[in-house]
Coordinates of C-alpha atoms (C1' of nucleotides) in Angstrom, one line a residue:
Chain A
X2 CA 16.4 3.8 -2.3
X3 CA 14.2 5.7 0.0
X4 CA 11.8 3.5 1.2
X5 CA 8.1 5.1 1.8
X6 CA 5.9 3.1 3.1
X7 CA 2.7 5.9 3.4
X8 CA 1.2 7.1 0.9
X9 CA -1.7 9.6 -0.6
X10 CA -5.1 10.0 0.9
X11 CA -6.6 8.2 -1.9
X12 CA -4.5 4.8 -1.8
X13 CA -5.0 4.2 1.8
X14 CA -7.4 0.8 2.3
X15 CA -10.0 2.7 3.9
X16 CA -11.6 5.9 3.1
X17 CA -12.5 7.5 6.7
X18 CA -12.2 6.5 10.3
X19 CA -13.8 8.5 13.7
X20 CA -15.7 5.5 14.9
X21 CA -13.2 3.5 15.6
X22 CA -14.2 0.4 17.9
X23 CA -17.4 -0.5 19.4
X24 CA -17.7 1.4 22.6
X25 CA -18.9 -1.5 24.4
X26 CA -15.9 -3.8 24.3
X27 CA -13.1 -1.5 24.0
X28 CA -11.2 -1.7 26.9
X29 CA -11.0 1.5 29.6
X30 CA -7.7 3.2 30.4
X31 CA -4.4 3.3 28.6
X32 CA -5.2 0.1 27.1
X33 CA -8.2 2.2 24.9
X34 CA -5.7 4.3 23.0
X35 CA -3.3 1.9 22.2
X36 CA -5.8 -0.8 20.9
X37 CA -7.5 2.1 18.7
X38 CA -3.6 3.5 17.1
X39 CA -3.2 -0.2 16.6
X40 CA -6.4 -0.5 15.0
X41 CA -5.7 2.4 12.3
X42 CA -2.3 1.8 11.3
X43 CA -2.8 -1.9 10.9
X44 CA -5.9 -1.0 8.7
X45 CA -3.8 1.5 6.6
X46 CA -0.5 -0.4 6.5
X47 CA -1.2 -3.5 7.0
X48 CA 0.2 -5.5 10.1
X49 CA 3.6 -5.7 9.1
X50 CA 3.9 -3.1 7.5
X51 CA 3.0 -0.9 10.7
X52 CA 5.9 -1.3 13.3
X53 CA 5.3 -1.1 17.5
X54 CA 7.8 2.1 17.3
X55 CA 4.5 3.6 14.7
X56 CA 2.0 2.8 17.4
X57 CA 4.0 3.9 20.4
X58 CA 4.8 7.0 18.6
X59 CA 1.3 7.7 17.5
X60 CA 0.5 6.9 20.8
X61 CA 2.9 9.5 22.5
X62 CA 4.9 6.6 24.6
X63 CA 8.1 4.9 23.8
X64 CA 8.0 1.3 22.3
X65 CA 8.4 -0.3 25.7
X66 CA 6.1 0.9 27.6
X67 CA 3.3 -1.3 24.9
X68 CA 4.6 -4.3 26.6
X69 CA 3.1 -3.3 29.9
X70 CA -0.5 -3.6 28.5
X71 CA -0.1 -5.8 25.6
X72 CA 2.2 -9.0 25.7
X73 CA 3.0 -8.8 21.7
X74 CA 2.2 -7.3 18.5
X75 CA 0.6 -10.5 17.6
X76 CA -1.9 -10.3 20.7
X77 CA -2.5 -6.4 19.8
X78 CA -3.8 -8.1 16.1
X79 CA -6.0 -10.9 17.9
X80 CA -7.5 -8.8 20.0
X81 CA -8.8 -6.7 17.5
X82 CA -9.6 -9.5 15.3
X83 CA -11.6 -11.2 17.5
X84 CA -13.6 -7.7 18.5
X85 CA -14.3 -7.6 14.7
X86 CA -15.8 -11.0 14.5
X87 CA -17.3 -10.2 17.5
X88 CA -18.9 -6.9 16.8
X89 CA -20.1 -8.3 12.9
X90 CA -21.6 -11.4 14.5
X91 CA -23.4 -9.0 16.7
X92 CA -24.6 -6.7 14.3
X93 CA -26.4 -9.4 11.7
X94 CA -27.9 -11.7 14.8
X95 CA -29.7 -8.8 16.1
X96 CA -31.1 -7.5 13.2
X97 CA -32.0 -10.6 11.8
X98 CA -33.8 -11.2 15.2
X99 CA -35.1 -8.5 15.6
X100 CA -36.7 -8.8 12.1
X101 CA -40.2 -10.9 10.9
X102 CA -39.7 -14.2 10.1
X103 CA -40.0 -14.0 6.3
X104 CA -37.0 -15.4 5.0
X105 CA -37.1 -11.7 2.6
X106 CA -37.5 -10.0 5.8
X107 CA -34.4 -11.9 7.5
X108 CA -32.7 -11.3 4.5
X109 CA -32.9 -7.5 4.5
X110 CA -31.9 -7.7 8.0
X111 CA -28.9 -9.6 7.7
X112 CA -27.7 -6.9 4.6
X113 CA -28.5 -4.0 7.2
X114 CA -26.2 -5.6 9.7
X115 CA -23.3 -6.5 7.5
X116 CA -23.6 -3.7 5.5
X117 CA -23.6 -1.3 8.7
X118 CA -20.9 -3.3 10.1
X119 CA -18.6 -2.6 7.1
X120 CA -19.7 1.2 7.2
X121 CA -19.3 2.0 11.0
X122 CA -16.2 -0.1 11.4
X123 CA -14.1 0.2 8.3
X124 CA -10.8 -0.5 10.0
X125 CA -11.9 -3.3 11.6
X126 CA -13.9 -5.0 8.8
X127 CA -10.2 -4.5 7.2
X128 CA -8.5 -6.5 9.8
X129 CA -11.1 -9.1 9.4
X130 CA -11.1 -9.5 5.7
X131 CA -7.7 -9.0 5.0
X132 CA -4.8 -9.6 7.9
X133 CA -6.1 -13.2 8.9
X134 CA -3.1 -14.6 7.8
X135 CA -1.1 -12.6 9.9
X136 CA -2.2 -14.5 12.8
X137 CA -0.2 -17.9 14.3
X138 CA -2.1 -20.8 13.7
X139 CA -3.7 -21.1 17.3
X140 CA -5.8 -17.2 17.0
X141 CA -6.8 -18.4 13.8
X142 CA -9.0 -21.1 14.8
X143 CA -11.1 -19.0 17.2
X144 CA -11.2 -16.3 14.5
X145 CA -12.4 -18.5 12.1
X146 CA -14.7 -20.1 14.4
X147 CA -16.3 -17.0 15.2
X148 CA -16.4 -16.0 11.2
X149 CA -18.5 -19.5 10.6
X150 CA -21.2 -17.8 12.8
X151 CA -21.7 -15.3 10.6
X152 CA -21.6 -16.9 7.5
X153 CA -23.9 -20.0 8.4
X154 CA -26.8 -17.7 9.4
X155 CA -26.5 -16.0 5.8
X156 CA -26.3 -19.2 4.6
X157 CA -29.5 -20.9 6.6
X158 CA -31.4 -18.0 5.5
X159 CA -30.8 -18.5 1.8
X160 CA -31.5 -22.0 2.1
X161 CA -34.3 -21.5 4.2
X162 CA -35.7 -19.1 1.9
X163 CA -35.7 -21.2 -1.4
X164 CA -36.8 -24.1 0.5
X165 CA -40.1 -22.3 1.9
X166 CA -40.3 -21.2 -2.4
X167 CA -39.9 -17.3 -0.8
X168 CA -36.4 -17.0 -3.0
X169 CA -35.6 -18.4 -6.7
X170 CA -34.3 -21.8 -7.0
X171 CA -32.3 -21.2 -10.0
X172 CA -28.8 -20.8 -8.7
X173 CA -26.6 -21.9 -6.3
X174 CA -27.6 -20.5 -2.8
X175 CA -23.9 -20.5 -1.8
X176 CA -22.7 -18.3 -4.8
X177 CA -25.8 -16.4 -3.5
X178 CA -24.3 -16.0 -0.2
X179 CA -21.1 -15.2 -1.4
X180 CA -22.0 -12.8 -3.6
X181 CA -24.4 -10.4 -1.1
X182 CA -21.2 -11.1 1.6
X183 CA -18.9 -9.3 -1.2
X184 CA -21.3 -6.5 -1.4
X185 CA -21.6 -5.4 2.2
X186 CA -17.0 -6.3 2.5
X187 CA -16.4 -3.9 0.0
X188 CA -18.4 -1.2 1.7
X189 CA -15.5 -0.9 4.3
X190 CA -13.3 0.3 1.2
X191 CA -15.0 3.2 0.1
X192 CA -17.6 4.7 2.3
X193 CA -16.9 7.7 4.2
X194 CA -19.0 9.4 6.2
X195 CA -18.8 12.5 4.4
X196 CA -20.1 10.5 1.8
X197 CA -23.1 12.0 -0.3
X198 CA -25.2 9.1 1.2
X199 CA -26.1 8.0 4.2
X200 CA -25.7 4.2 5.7
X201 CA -28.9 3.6 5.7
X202 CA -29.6 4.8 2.4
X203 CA -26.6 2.5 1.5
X204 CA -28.8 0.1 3.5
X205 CA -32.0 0.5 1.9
X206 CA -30.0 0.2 -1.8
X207 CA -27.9 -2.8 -0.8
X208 CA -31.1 -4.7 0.5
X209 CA -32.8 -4.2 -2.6
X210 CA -30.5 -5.9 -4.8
X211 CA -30.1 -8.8 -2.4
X212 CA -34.0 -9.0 -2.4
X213 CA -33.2 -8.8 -6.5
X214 CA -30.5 -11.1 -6.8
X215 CA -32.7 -13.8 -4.9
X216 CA -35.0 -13.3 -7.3
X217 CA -38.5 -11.1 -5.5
X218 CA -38.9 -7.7 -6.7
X219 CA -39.5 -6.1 -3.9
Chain B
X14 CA -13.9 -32.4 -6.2
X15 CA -16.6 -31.4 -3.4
X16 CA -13.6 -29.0 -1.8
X17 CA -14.5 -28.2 1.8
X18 CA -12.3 -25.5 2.5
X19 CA -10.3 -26.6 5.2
X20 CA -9.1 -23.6 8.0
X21 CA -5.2 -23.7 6.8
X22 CA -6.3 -23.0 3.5
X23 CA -8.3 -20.6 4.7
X24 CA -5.8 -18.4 6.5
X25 CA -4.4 -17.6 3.5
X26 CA -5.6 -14.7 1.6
X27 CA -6.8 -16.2 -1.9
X28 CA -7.4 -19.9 -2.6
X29 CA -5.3 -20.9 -5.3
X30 CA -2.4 -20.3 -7.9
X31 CA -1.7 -22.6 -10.8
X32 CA -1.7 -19.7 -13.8
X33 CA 0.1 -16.9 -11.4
X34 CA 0.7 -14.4 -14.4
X35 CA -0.9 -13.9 -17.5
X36 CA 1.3 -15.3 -20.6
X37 CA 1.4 -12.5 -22.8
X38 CA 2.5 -9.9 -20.5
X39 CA 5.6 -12.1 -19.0
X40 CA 8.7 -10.7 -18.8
X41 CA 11.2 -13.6 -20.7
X42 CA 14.3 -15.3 -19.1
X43 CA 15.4 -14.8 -14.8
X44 CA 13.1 -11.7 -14.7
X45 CA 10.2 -14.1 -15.3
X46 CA 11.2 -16.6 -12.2
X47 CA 11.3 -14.1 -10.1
X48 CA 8.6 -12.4 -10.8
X49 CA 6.0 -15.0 -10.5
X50 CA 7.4 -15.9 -6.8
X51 CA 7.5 -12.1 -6.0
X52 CA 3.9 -12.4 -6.6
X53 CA 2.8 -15.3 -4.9
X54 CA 4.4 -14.1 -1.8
X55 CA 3.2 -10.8 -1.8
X56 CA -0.2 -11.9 -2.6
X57 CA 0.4 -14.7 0.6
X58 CA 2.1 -12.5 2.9
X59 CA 1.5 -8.7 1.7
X60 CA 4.3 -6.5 0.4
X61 CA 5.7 -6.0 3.4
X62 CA 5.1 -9.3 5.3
X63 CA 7.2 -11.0 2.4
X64 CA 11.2 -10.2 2.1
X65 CA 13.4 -9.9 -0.8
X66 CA 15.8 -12.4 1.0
X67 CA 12.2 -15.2 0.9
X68 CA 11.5 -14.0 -2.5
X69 CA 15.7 -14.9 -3.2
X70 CA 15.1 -18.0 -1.6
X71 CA 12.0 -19.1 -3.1
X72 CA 13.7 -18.2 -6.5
X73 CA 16.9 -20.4 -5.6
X74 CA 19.1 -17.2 -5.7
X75 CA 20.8 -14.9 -3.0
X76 CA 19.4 -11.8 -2.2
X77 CA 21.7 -9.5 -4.2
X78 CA 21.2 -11.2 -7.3
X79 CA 17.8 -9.7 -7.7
X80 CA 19.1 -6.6 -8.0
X81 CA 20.8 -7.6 -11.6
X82 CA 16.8 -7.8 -12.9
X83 CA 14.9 -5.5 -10.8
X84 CA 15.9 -1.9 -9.1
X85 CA 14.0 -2.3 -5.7
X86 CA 11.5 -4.3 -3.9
X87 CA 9.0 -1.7 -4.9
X88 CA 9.6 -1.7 -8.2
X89 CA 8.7 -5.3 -8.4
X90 CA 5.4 -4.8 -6.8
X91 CA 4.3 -1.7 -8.9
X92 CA 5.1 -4.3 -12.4
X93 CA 3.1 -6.5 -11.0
X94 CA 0.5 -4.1 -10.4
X95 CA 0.3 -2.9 -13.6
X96 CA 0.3 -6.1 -14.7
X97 CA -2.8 -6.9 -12.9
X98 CA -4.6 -3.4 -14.1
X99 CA -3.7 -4.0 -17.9
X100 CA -4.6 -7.6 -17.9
X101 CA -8.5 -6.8 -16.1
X102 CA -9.0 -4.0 -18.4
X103 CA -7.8 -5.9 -21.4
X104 CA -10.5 -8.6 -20.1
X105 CA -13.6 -6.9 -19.4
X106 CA -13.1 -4.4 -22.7
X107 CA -12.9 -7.4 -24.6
X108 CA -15.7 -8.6 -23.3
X109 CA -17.5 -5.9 -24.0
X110 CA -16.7 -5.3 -27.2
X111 CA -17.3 -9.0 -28.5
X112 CA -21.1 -8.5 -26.8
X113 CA -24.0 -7.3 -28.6
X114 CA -24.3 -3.4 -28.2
X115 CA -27.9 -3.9 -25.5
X116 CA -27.1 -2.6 -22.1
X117 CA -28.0 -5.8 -20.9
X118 CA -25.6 -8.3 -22.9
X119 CA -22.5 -5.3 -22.2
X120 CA -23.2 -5.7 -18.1
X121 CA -23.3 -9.4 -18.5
X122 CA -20.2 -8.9 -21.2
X123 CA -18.4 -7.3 -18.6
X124 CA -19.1 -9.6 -15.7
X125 CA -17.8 -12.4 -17.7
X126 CA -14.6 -10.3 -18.1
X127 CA -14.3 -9.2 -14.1
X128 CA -15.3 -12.5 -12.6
X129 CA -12.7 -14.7 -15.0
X130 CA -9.9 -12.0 -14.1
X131 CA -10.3 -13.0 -10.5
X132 CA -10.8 -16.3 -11.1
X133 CA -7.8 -17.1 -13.1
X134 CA -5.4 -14.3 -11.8
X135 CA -6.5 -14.1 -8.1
X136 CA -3.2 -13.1 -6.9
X137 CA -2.6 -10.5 -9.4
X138 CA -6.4 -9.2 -8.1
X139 CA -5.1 -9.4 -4.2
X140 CA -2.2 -7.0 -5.0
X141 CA -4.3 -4.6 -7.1
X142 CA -6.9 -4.8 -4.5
X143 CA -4.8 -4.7 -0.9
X144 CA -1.8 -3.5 -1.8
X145 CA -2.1 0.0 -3.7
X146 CA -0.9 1.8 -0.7
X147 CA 2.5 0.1 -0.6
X148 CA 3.2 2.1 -3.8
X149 CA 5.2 5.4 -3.7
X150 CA 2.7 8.4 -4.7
X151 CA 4.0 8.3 -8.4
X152 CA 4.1 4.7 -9.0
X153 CA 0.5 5.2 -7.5
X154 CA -1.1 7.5 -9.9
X155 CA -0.3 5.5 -12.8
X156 CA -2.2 2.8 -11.1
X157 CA -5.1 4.5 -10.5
X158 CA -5.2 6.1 -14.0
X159 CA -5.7 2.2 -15.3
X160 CA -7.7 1.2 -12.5
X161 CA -9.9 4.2 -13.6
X162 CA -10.8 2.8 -17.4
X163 CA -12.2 -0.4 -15.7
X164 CA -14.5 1.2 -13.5
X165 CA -15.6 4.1 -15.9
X166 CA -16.3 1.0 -18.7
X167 CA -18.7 -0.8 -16.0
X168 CA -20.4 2.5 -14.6
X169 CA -21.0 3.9 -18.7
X170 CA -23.0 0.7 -19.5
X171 CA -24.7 1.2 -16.3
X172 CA -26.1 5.0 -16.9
X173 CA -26.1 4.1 -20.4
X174 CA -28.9 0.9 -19.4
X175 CA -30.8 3.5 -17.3
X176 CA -31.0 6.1 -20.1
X177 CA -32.4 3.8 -22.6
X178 CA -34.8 2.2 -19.8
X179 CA -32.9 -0.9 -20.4
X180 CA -32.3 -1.2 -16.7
X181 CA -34.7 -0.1 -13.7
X182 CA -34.0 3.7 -12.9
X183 CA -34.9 3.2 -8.6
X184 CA -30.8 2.7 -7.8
X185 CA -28.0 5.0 -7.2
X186 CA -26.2 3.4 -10.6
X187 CA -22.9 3.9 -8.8
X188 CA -23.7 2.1 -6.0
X189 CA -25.1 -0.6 -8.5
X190 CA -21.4 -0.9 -10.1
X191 CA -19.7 -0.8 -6.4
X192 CA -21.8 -4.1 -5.5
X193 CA -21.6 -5.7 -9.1
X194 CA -17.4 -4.2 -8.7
X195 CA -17.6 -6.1 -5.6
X196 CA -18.9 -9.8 -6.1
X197 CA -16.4 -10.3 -8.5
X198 CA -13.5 -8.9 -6.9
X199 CA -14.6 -11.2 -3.7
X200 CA -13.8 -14.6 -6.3
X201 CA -10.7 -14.3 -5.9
X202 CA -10.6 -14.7 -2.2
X203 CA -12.1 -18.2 -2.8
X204 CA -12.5 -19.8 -6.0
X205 CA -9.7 -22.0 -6.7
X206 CA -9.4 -24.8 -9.5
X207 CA -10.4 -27.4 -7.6
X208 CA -13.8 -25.8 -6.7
X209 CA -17.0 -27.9 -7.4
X210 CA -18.3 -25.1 -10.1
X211 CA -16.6 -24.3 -13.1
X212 CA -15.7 -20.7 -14.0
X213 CA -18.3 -20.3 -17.0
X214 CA -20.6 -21.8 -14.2
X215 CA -19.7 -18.9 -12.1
X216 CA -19.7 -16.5 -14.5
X217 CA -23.0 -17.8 -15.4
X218 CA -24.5 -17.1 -12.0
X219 CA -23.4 -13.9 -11.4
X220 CA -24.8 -12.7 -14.8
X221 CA -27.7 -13.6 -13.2
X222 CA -27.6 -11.7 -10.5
X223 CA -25.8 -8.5 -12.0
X224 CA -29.2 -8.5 -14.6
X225 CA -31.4 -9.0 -11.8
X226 CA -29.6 -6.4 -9.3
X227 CA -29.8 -3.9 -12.3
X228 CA -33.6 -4.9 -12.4
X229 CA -33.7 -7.0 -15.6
X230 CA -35.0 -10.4 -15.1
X231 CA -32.9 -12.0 -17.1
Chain C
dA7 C1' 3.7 3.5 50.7
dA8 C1' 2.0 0.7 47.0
dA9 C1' 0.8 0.2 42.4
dA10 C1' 0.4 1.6 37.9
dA11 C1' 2.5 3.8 34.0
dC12 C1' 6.3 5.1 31.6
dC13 C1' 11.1 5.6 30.7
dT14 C1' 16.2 4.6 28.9
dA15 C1' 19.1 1.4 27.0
dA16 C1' 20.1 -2.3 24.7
dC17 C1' 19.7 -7.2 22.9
dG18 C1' 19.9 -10.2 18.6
dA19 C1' 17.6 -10.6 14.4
dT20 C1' 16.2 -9.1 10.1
dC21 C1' 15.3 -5.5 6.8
dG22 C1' 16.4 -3.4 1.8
dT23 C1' 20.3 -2.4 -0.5
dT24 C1' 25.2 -1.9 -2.3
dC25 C1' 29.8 -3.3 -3.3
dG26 C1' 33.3 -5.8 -5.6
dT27 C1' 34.0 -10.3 -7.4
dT28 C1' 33.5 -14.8 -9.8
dG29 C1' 32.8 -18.4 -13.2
dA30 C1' 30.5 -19.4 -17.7
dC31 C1' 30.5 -18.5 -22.3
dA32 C1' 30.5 -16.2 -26.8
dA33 C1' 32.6 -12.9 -30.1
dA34 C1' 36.8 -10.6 -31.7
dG35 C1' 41.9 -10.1 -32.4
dC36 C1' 46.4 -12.2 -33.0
Chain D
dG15 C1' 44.3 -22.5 -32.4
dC16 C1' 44.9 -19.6 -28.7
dT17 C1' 44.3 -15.6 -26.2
dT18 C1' 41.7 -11.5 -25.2
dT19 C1' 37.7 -9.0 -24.3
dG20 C1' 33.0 -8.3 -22.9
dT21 C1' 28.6 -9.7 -21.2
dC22 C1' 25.7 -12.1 -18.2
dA23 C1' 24.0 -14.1 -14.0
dA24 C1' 25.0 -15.1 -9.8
dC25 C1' 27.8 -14.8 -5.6
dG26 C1' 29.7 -13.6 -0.4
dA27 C1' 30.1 -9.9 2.6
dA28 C1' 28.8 -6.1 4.5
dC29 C1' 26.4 -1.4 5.2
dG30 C1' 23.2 1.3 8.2
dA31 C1' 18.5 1.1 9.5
dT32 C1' 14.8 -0.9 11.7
dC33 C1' 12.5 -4.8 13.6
dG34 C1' 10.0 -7.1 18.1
dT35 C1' 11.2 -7.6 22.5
dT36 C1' 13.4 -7.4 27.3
dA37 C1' 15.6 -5.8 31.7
dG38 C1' 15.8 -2.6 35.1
dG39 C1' 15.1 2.0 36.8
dT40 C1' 12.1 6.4 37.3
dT41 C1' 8.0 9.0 37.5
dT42 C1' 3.2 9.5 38.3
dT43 C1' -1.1 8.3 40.4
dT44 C1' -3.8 6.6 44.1

DNA sequence: AAAAACCTAACGATCGTTCGTTGACAAAGC
DNA sequence: GCTTTGTCAACGAACGATCGTTAGGTTTTT
């Protein structure tokens, strides 16, 4: 009969949090705190299961006083959402232009980005990957819009790669995508950063398999 | 069937659900009714996005009629996770055992045995994977206590293929099970029946690119 | 003084759960 | 053969708690 909704350390989604947001989009004033309670709790409890009386009160203000920077609990959600996409579509376009124009090279940039992504922004990389569904039909379209952005320069890389012979041809490039895309989203479920590695030695790893599974040593 | 996946279907949080639970493990008479629809909609909507009174509704029943088969809302969910732990265990051990005793044919054992567990049980996978910290902290530690034989199974045959030179030594061997862990726990978010590649096709793939991440050609 | 930030109080809806009851049906006693 | 008893599965009604949200007033900041 008691209902408990928290839980141990250890069955929480996420494994650490400091870094919440991206600096450069969160928004200034009162608006910051809020977005970044609404951030965690959704990431630990998932959206319904964290209530606006939990943000408020996390955020030291009564439940009403959200309404006067946030017109719903559904908005609070999209907002962040859309920051996610945002912030990962950010991350693997830079580093893939900022890298040569090997297809291996673009490769190992685009795991650096994702994977850093998932690392640096855990909760939101949670959000992304796992509360889509909480969203009405209309914030679901730009969040998936923005998602295809991301995916489709994985993808044009693979493809590009096996057709200039730099990759294997023997499997499907799109189970290839897949599969380095699972190995950077399930980052965000156990890294910490008191972990005994650091991201970029995560990095370094995590771009040597993707070299791997595409078939070049390197 | 080519299967684009369209954006409803991809709001959702897994892509299919014809065999919801595994036959063997099935409760017999009401219980098993309701726990099949207790599953699809917490795998659809998360525990706490989905209500004993939808759950009641979906089953053709009132509410309090639920509570002649199962105690609480939460001890529905924790069944079901247990389900889900016992059934992927039972599946990759089996695996395992069946496969020649070289490191190589164990990690591709066992990769056949985690990818078809998503593949065919993808919503049992959702709640083991995103739902954990719904559960009280007792319900919890039985969990991970099952959850811990899977991943102890995968990361032995790992350190094992490094100790005998099977596998290249150049990798962290745990983060070589977290990726491998990882592309097969990402299946279930899309595969579903009607997907152009079989699941031995899958499975097939991903062998591949387990032996190659591990450094073994083929 | 104007604007921004926050408050108290409450609305109707829904939440998980409990209570006492009902009809169906099979075994046991007369 | 008929009643009694017991079990099973399901029911309607309701409990207190909590949900997202709103209206209107007060405090704080500029």
């Amino acid at each position: 009969m008691p209902m408990h909704i928290t839980s141990a350390d250890n069955v929480r989604r996420l494994a650490s949090a400091t870094t919440a947001l991206p600096a450069d989009v969160t928004p200034t004033g009162p608006k910051a705190g809020i977005l970044n309670v609404a951030l965690r709790l959704f990431a630990e409890q998932g959206y319904a299961g964290a209530s606006i009386r939990d943000i408020a009160q996390a955020c030291g203000l009564k439940p009403a006083s959200l309404y006067a920077h946030y017109a719903s609990k559904e908005q609070l959600l999209a907002q962040l959402i859309n920051i996610g996409h945002e912030e990962h579509f950010k991350m693997v376009q830079e580093a893939v232009i900022d890298a040569q124009p090997e297809p291996l090279e673009q490769l190992k940039a685009y795991v650096s980005g994702h994977v850093r992504f998932h690392a640096e922004f855990p909760m939101l990389a949670t959000l992304v990957n796992h509360e889509l569904h909480a969203l009405s039909a209309e914030e679901v379209t730009t969040a998936l819009k923005l998602r295809e952005q991301s995916t489709d320069l994985l993808m044009h890389i693979l493809k590009r790669g096996q057709a200039l012979g730099a990759f294997a041809k023997d499997y499907d490039h799109w189970l290839a995508g897949a599969a380095i895309g699972a190995m950077g989203i399930r980052v965000a479920n156990w890294y910490s950063e008191h972990h005994e590695k650091s991201i970029d030695e995560i990095i370094r790893t995590y771009q040597t398999f993707a070299c791997r599974l595409v078939g070049q040593g390197e």
